[in-house]
XYZ file of C-alpha atoms in Angstrom:
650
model
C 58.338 -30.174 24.745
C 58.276 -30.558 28.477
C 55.508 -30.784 30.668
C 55.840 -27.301 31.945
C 55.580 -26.107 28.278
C 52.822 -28.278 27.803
C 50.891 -26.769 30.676
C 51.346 -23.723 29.935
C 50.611 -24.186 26.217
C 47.319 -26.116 27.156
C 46.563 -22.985 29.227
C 47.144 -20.179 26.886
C 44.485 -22.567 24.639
C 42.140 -22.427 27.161
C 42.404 -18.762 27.914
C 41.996 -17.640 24.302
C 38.663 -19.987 24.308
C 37.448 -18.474 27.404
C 38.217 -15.149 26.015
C 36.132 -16.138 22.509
C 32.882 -17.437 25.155
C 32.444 -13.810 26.286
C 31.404 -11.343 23.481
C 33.208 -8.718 25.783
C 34.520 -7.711 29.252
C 32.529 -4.394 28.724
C 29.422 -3.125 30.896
C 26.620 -4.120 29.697
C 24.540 -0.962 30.406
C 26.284 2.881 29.195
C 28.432 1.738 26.725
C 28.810 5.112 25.224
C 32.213 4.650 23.462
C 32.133 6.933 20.220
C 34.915 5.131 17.612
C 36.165 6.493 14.760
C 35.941 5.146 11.885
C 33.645 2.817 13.080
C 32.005 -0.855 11.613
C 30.048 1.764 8.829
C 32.598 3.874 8.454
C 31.556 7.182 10.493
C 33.771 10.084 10.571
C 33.696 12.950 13.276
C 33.288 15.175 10.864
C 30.247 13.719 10.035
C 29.053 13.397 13.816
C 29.709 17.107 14.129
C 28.129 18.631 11.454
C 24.602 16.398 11.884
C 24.917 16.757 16.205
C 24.341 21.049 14.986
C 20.777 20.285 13.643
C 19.915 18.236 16.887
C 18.208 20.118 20.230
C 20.328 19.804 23.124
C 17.743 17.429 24.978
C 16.812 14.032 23.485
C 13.209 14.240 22.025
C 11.209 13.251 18.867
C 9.199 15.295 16.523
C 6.187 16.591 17.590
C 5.300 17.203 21.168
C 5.114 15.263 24.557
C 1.599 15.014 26.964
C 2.275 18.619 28.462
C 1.815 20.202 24.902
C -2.110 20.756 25.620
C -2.446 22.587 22.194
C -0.703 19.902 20.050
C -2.776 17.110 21.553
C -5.944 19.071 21.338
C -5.317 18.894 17.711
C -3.955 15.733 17.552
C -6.387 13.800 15.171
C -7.327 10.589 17.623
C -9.786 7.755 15.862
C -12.793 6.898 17.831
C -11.609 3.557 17.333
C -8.276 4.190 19.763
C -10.676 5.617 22.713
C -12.971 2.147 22.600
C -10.357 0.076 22.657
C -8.179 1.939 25.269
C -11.542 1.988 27.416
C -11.912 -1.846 26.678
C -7.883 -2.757 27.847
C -8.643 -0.478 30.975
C -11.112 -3.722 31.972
C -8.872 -6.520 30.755
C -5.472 -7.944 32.865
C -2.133 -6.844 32.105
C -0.505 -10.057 30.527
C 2.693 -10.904 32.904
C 5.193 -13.986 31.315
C 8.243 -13.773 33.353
C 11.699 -14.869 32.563
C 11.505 -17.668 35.311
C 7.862 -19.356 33.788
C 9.608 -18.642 30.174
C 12.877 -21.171 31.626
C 10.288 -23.601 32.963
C 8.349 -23.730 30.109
C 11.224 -24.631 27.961
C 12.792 -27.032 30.149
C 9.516 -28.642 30.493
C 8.379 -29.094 27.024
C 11.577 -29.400 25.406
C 11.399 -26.368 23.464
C 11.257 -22.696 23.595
C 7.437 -21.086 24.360
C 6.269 -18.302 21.708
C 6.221 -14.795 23.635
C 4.890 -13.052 20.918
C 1.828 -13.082 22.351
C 2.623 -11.615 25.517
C 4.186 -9.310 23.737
C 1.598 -8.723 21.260
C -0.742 -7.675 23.848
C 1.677 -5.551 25.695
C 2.517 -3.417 22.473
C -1.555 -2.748 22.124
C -2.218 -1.650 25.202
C 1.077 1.072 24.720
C -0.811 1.553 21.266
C -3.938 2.993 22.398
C -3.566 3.322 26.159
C -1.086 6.162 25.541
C -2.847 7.952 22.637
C -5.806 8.229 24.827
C -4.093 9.408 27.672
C -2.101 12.185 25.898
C -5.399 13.339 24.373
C -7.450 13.152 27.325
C -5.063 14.152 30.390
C -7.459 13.032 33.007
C -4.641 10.224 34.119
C -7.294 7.449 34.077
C -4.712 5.674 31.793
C -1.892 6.228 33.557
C -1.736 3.114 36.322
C -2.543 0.374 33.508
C 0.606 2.126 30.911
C 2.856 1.980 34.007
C 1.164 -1.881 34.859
C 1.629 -2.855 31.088
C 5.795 -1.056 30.765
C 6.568 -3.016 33.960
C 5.130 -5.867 32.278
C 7.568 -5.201 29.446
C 10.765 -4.656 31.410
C 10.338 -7.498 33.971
C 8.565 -9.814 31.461
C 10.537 -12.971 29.227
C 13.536 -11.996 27.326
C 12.729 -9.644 24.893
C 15.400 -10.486 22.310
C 12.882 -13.543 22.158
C 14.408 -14.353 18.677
C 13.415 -13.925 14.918
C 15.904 -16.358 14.020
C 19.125 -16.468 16.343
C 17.556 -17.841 19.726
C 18.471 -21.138 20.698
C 19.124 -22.669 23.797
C 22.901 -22.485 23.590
C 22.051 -18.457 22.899
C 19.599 -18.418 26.239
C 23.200 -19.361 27.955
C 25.057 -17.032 26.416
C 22.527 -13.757 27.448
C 21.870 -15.195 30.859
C 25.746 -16.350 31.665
C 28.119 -13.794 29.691
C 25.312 -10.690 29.092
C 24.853 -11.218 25.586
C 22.437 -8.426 24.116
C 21.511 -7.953 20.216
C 18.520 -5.854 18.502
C 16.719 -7.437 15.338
C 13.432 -7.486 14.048
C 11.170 -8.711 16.763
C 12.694 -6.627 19.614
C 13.495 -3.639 17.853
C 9.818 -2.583 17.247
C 9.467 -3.655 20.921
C 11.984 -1.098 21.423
C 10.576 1.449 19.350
C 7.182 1.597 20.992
C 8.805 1.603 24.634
C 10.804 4.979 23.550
C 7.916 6.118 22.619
C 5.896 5.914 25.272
C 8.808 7.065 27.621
C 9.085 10.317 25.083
C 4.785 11.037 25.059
C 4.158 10.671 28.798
C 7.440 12.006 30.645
C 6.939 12.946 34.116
C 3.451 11.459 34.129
C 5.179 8.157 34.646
C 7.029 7.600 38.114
C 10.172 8.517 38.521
C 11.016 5.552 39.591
C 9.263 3.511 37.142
C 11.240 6.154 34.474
C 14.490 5.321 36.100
C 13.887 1.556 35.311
C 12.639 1.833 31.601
C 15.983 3.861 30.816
C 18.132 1.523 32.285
C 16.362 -1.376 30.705
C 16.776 0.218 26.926
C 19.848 1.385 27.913
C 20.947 -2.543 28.741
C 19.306 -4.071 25.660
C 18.826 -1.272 23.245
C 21.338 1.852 22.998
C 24.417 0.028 24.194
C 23.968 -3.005 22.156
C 24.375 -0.046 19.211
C 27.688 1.798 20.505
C 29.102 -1.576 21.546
C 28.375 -3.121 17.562
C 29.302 -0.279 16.035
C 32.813 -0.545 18.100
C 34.260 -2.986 15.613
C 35.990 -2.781 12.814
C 34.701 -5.408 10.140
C 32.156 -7.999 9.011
C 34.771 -10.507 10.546
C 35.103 -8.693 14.173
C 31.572 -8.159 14.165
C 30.405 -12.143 14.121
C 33.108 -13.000 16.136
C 31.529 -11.033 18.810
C 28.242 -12.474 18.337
C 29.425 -16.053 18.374
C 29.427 -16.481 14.877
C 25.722 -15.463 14.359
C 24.666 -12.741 12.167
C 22.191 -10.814 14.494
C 24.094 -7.882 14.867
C 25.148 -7.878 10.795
C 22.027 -6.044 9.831
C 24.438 -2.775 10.410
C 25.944 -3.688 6.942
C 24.150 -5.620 5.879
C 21.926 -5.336 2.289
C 18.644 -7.103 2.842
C 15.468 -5.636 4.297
C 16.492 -6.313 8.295
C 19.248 -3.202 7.649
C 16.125 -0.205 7.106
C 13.994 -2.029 9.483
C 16.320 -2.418 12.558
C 17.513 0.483 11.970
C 14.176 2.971 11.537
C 13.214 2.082 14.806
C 16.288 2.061 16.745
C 16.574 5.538 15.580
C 13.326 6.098 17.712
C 15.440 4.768 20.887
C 18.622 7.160 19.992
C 16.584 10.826 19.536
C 13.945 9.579 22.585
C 16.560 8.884 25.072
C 20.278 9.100 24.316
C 20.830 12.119 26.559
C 24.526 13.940 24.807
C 23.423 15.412 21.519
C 27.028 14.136 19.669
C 25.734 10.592 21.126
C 22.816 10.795 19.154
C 24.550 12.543 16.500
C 26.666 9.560 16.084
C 23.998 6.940 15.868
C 22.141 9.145 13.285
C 25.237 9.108 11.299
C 26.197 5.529 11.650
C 22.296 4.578 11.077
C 23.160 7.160 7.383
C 26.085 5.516 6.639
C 24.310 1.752 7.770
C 21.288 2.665 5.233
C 24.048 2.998 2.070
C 24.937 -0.301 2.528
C 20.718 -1.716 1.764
C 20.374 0.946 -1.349
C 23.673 -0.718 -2.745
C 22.167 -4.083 -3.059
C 19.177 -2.268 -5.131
C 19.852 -3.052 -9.189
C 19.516 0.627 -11.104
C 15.697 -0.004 -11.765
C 15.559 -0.342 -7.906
C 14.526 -3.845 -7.327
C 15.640 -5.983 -4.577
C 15.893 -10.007 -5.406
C 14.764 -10.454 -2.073
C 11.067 -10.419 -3.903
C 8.584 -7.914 -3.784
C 7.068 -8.435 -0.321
C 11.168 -7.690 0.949
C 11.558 -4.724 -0.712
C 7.730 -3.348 0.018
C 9.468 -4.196 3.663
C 12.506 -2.700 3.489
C 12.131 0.212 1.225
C 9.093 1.415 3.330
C 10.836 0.802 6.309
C 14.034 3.078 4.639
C 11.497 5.850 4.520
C 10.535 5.647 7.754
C 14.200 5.824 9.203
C 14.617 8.919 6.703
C 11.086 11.044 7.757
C 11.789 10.726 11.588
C 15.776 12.164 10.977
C 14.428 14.533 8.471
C 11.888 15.967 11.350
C 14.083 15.394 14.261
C 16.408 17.573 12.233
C 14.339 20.461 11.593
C 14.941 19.349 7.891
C 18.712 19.609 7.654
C 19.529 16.508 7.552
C 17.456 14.528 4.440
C 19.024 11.022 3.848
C 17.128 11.390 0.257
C 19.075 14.212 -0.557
C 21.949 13.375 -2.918
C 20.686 9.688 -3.288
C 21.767 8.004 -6.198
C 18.937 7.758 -8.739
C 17.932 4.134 -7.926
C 16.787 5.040 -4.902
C 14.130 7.043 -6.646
C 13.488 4.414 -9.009
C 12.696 1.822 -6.196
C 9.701 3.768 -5.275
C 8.283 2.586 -9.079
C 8.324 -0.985 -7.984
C 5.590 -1.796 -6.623
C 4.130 -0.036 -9.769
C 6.799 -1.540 -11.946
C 6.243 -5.140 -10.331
C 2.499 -5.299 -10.600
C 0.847 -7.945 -13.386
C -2.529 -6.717 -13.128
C -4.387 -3.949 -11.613
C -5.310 -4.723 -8.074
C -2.145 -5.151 -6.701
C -0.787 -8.942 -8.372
C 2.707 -9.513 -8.144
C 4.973 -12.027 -8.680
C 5.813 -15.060 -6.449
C 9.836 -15.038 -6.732
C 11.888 -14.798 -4.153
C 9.691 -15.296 -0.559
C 6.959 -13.576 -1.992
C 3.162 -14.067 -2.335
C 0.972 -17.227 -1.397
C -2.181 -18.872 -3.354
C -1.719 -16.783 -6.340
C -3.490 -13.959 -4.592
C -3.005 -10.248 -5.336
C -0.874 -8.519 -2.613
C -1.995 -4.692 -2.733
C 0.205 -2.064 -0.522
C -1.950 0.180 1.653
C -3.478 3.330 1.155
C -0.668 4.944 3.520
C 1.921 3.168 2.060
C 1.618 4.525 -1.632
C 1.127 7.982 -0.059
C 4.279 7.182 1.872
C 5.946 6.300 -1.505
C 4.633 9.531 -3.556
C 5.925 11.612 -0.691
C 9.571 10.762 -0.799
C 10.446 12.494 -4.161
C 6.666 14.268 -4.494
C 6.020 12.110 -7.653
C 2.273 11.321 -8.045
C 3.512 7.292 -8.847
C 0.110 5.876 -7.289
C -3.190 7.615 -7.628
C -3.818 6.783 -3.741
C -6.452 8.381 -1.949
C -5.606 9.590 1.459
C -8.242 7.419 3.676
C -10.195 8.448 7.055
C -7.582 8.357 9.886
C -8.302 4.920 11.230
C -4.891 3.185 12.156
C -5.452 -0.278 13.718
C -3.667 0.472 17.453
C -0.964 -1.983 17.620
C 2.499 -0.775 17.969
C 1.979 3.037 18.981
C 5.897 3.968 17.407
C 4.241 3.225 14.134
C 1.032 4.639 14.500
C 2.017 8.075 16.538
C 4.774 8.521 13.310
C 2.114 7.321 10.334
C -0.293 10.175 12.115
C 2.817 12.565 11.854
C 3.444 12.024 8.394
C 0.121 12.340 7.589
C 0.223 16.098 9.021
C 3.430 16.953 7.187
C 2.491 15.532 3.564
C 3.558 17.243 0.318
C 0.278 17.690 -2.037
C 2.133 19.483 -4.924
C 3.238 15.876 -6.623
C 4.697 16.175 -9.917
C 3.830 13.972 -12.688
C 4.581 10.138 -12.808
C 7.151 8.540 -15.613
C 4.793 6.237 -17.881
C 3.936 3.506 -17.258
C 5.136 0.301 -20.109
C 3.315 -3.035 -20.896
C 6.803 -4.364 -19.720
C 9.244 -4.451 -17.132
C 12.574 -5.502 -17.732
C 15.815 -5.142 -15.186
C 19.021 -6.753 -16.677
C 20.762 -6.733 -13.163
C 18.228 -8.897 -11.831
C 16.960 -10.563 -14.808
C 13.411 -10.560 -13.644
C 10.921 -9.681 -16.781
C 7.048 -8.525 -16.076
C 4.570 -8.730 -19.181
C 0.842 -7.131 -18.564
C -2.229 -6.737 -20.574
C -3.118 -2.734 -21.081
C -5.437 -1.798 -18.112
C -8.446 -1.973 -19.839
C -8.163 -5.694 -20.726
C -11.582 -7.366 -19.775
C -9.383 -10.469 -18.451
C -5.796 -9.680 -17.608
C -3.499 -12.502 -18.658
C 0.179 -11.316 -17.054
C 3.494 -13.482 -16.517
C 7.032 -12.800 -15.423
C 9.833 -14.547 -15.316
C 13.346 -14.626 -13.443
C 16.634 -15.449 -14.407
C 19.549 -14.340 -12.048
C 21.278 -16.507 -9.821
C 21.171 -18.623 -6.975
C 22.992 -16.916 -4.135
C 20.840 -13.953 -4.356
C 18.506 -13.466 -0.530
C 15.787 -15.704 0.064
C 16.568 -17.210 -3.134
C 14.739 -20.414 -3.829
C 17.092 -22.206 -6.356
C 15.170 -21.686 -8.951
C 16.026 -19.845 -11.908
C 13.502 -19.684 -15.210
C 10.938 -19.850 -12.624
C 7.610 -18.066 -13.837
C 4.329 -16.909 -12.866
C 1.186 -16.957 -15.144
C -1.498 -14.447 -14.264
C -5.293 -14.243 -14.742
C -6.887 -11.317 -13.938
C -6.115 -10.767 -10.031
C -4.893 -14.148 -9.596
C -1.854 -16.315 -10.060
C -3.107 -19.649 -11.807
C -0.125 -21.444 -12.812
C 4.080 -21.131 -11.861
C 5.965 -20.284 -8.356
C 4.004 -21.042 -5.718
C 6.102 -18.561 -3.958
C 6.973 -18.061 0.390
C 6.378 -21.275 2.595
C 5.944 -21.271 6.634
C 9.769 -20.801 7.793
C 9.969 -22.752 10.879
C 8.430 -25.464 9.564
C 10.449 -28.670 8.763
C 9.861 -29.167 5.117
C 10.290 -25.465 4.361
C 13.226 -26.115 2.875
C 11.290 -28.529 0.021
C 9.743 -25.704 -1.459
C 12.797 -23.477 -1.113
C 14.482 -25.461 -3.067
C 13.872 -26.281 -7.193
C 11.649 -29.070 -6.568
C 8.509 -27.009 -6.521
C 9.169 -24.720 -9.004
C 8.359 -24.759 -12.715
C 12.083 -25.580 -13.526
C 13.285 -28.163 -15.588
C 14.930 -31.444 -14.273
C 17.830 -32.709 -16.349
C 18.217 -36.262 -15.153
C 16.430 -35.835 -12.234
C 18.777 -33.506 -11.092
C 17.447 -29.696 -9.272
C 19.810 -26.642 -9.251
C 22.652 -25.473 -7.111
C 22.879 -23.021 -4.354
C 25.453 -20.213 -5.123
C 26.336 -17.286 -7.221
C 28.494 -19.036 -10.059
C 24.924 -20.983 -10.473
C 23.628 -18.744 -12.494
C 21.120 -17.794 -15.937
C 22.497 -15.814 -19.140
C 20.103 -13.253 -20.930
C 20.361 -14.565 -24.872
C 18.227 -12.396 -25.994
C 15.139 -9.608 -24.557
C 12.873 -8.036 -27.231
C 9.301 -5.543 -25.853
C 7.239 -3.470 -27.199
C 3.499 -2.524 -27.056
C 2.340 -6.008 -29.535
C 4.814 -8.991 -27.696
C 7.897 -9.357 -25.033
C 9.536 -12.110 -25.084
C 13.047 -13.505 -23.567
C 15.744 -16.666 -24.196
C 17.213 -17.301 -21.188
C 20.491 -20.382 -21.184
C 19.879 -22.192 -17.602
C 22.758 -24.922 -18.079
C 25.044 -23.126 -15.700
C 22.438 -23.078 -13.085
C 22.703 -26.796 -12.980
C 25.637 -28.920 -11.426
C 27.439 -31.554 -13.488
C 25.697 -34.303 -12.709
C 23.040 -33.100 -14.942
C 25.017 -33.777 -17.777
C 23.790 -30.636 -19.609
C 25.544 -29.536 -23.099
C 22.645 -27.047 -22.936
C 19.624 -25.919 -21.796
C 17.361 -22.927 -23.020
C 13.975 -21.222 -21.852
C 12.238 -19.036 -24.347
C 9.254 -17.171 -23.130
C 7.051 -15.159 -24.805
C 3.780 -12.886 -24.757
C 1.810 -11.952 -27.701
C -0.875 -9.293 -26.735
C -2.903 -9.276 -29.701
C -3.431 -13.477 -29.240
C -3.471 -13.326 -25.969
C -1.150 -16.282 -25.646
C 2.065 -17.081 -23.258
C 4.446 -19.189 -24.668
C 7.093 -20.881 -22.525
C 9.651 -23.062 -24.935
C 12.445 -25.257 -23.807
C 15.386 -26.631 -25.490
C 17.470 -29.487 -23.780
C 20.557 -31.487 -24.551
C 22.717 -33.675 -22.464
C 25.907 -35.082 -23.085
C 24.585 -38.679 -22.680
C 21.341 -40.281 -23.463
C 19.132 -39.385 -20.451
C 15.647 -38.197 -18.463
C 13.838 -34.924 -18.317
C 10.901 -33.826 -16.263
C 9.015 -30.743 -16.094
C 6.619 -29.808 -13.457
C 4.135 -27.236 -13.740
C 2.167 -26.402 -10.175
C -0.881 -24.556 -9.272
C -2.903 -23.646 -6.729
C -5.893 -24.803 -8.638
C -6.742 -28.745 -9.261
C -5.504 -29.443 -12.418
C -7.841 -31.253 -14.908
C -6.699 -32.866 -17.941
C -9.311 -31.599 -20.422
C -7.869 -33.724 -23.738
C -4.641 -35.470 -24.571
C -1.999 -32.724 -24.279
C -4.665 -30.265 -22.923
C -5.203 -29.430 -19.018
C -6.942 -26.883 -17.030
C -6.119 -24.921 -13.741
C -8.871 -23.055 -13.107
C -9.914 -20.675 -15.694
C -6.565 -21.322 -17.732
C -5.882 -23.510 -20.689
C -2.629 -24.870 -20.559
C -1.752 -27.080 -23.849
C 1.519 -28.971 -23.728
C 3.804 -29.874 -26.793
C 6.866 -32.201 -26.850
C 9.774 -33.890 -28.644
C 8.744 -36.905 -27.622
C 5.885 -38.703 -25.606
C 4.915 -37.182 -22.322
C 3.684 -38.742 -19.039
C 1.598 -36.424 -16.956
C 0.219 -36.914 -13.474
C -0.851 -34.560 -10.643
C 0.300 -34.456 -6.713
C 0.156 -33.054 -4.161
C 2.883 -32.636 -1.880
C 1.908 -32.177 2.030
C 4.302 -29.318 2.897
C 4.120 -26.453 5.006
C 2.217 -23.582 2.576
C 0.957 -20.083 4.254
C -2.593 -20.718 2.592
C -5.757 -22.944 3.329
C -4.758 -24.606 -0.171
C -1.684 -26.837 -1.212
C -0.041 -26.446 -4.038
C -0.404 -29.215 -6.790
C 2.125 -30.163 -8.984
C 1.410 -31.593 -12.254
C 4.690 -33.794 -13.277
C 5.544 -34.075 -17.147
C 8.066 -36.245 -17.831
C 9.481 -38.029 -20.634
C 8.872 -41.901 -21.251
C 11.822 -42.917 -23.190
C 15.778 -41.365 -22.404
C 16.944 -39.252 -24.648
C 20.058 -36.639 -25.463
C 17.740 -33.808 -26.602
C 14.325 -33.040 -25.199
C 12.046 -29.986 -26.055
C 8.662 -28.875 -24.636
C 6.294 -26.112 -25.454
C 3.859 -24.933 -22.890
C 1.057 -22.796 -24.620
C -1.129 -20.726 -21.963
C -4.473 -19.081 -23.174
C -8.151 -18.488 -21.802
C -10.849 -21.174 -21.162
């Protein structure tokens, strides 16, 4: 090759990696470029038919400040007035882009904005309310002080998990803009307010506000929804994943998209614009009920799918009213849609509200009850009366005023005709997911509950830690997962990971990340006296563990009131074994082969002789308490081991 070639080679290189540094070469405010069929598949069909049950105007369901007869009936908490007449008094918090850069390059590290942007959202929360109810414009200079705040103030995309300093470059350099869960309830609550107060807010100020959320809100969704695939889609992103939540089938694909739905009816102006992004946000939403198994659980844990599913309903109520009712994204939902509003009935150990740690769920063992407006938001999708909730005082806490202005909406338009619920079992048992739930009968004086999990290790916020088990005692967890860590901490990843879980160690090895690491259902028997399951575990393992096999057996007999948890090792070679157990209580070793944590007896049975010790490992726990880990492992090696752990009442 010549040198000419070679130039010209070494230059096409470096063109094509230029090209790959800029997401695009499009404006970064009004894209508006409708595609077709676009990343979730959208037809123009489908745009059509849904832009005929949208008003000409962009709007959102109910009515704007100059609707005197709405507002006068607009039910606002005394609570909302005190604390809009308290922010009236108090500084609008200002945290520019400029301080935000010196911050960082002085520390070393990015500052936390949520803060700022914490306060910002409250004052929008109440300030708003009140001034919509009251019309005496009192409000009105500190909500235009606190949206200036908002659109001048640090980056808003200030990063749930995608904003590093490389990614600062990249948005200040080449224009990069994304929505995900921190910004878009920012978003949300900034349509909102630019929807409730319309010409009460300068024109000016109006002008700015659009072209803001139309820089980091609405064309961030036409320009991702531009491309064709998964592939295209990261590529544009640099690789990340913060625009995937389009397809994607986790709890960040309802979320994102119930309140960028806000930002499409509240201020795309063409009515087949907005028709599109209700579409695309229709087709989006398949993708999340998809990942639901036929029971309707998500192995994202039950905190993930109280999230998501919640959030899905949400999305579905605002199109449903936008629409005048014509377009219902329940309507013709496959039936394990329905079912998913049963989980957090399904789910629950004890009465109260206990669930189980899997997944990044739960902390301390203690009970994680939904809210009053959440189980009435579940018993209003299909009208089933699933929880006896009773519809509380309006009293919402005036934080994020797109939530709060919607939850008093829903509230208005409520079904009260609910039919009956399915019954409820002693049991819960999904195959897909392989996640088993045993309860006492709701009159038991002192609940004992478990649950167990099998399924497999690539599943979301999986932990690596299949057989894992909880063992409940009345409203608390005493004994098994210790369930969701602090994320940004540096050791998170120790209890992410099998080595705080209740899951054996074959020659000291944990399990493997990845689907084909997986558990096998033996055998699942239920009924109103016992449950019990055999679950194999060898394939969760890699081969260094040197299984031949491994199998769990866990059982509950009601009328006993025991849990039994039975395993059955054997390795190819002579070898170790260790079993941890961990609690949130301080374990206490009340005879040989007998301990305590807390108010539960734990006995412990083996093939061979057992060592047992407690610690305490100093990691990173969402809870005033650690999590103590009491280590039973076998003194001699051996190529079969087999342990009994026997659960029962002090």
């Amino acid at each position: 090759m010549n040198t000419k070639s070679l130039f010209f080679t070494a230059a096409a290189v470096l063109s094509l990696f230029s090209a790959a540094a800029k997401p695009s070469a499009e404006p970064r405010r009004n894209f508006r470029k409708m595609v077709y069929p676009n990343l979730v598949k959208v037809t123009r069909d489908e745009v059509l038919k849904i832009q005929k049950s949208l008003p000409e105007k962009p709007g959102l369901y109910g009515a704007n400040i100059h609707d005197r007869k709405f507002w006068a009936d607009y039910p606002m908490a005394d609570s909302f007035l005190e604390s809009a007449e308290k922010r009236l008094k108090m500084p609008v918090p200002r945290f520019s882009v400029e301080e935000f850069n010196a911050l960082t390059k002085k520390n070393g590290k990015r500052p936390s904005v949520r803060p700022f942007y914490t306060q910002l959202n409250r004052n929008l929360a109440v300030m708003v309310i009140a001034e919509c109810k009251e019309n005496k414009g009192r409000f009105i200079p500190k909500i235009e002080e606190t949206l200036d705040a908002f659109i001048t103030g640090a980056n808003p995309a200030f990063g749930h998990l995608f904003l590093y300093d490389k990614d600062m470059k990249r948005q200040n350099e080449y224009g990069w803009r994304y929505i995900e869960l921190n910004n878009a309830l920012n978003f949300c609550n900034l349509a909102t307010a630019y929807f409730l107060m319309d010409d009460k807010i300068s024109p000016e100020l109006r002008k700015r506000v659009y072209a803001y959320m139309d820089e980091w809100a609405i064309t961030p969704m036409f320009w991702n929804l531009k491309f064709p695939d998964r592939a295209a889609l990261r590529k544009a992103n640099y690789r990340t994943s913060c625009m995937s939540w389009l397809i994607g089938r986790h709890n960040w694909n309802p979320y994102c998209n119930a309140f960028t739905i806000v930002v499409s009816l509240a201020m795309v102006e063409s009515a087949e614009q907005r028709a599109y992004l209700v579409a695309s946000m229709r087709k989006s939403l398949e993708n999340y009920v998809d990942q639901l198994t036929d029971q309707g659980y998500i192995t994202e844990g039950v905190g993930y799918w109280s999230m998501g599913i919640l959030a899905y309903l949400r999305g579905v109520h605002k199109v449903r009213l936008a629409t005048g009712n014509q377009v219902d994204l329940l309507s013709g939902a496959p039936e394990k849609l329905r079912r998913s509003m049963y989980i957090g009935r399904d789910m629950m150990m004890a009465p109260g509200g206990l669930y189980p740690h899997f997944a990044d769920h739960g902390r301390e063992g203690l009970p994680k009850p939904l809210g009053t407006s959440s189980l009435n938001m579940l018993n209003q999708a299909f009208g089933e009366n699933i929880y006896p909730a009773v519809l509380q005082p309006y009293n919402p806490p005036g934080m994020n005023l797109g939530l709060e202005y919607f939850y008093t909406i829903e509230r208005r338009t409520r079904k009260s005709n609910f039919k009956p619920a399915d019954p409820q079992l002693p049991y819960f048992w999904d195959p897909q997911a392989q996640i088993l739930v045993v309860r006492d009968a709701p009159e038991a004086k002192t609940p004992l509950s478990f649950a167990i999990k099998g399924g497999h290790n690539g599943e979301p916020h999986n932990h690596n830690d299949i057989g894992s088990f909880v063992v409940g005692v009345g409203s608390r967890i005493l004994n098994g997962d210790p369930g969701v860590p602090i994320y940004t901490a540096k050791k998170a990843g120790v209890i992410r990971s099998s080595g705080m879980h209740p899951v054996p160690f074959p020659n000291k090895t944990m399990q493997a990340k990845g689907n084909k690491y997986c558990g096998k259902v033996l055998e699942v028997n239920n009924n109103a006296e016992r449950s019990m399951i055999r679950l194999d575990l060898a394939k969760a393992y890699p081969a260094k563990a040197g299984l031949v096999k491994l199998i769990r057996t866990a059982g509950y007999d009601r009328k006993k009131h025991v849990i039994t948890i039975s395993d059955e090792c054997e390795l190819k070679t002579a070898g170790v074994y260790e079993l941890p157990l961990i609690s949130y209580e301080k374990w206490k070793e009340l005879s040989p082969g007998v301990w305590s944590a807390g108010s539960l007896k734990v006995e412990l049975k083996a093939s061979g002789e057992l060592e047992c010790f407690e610690d305490v490992p100093d990691l990173p726990w969402r809870t005033d308490k650690k999590a103590r880990r009491l280590n039973c492992k076998f003194k001699n090696k051996s190529k079969t081991f087999r342990t009994t752990v026997i659960y029962s009442l002090l």
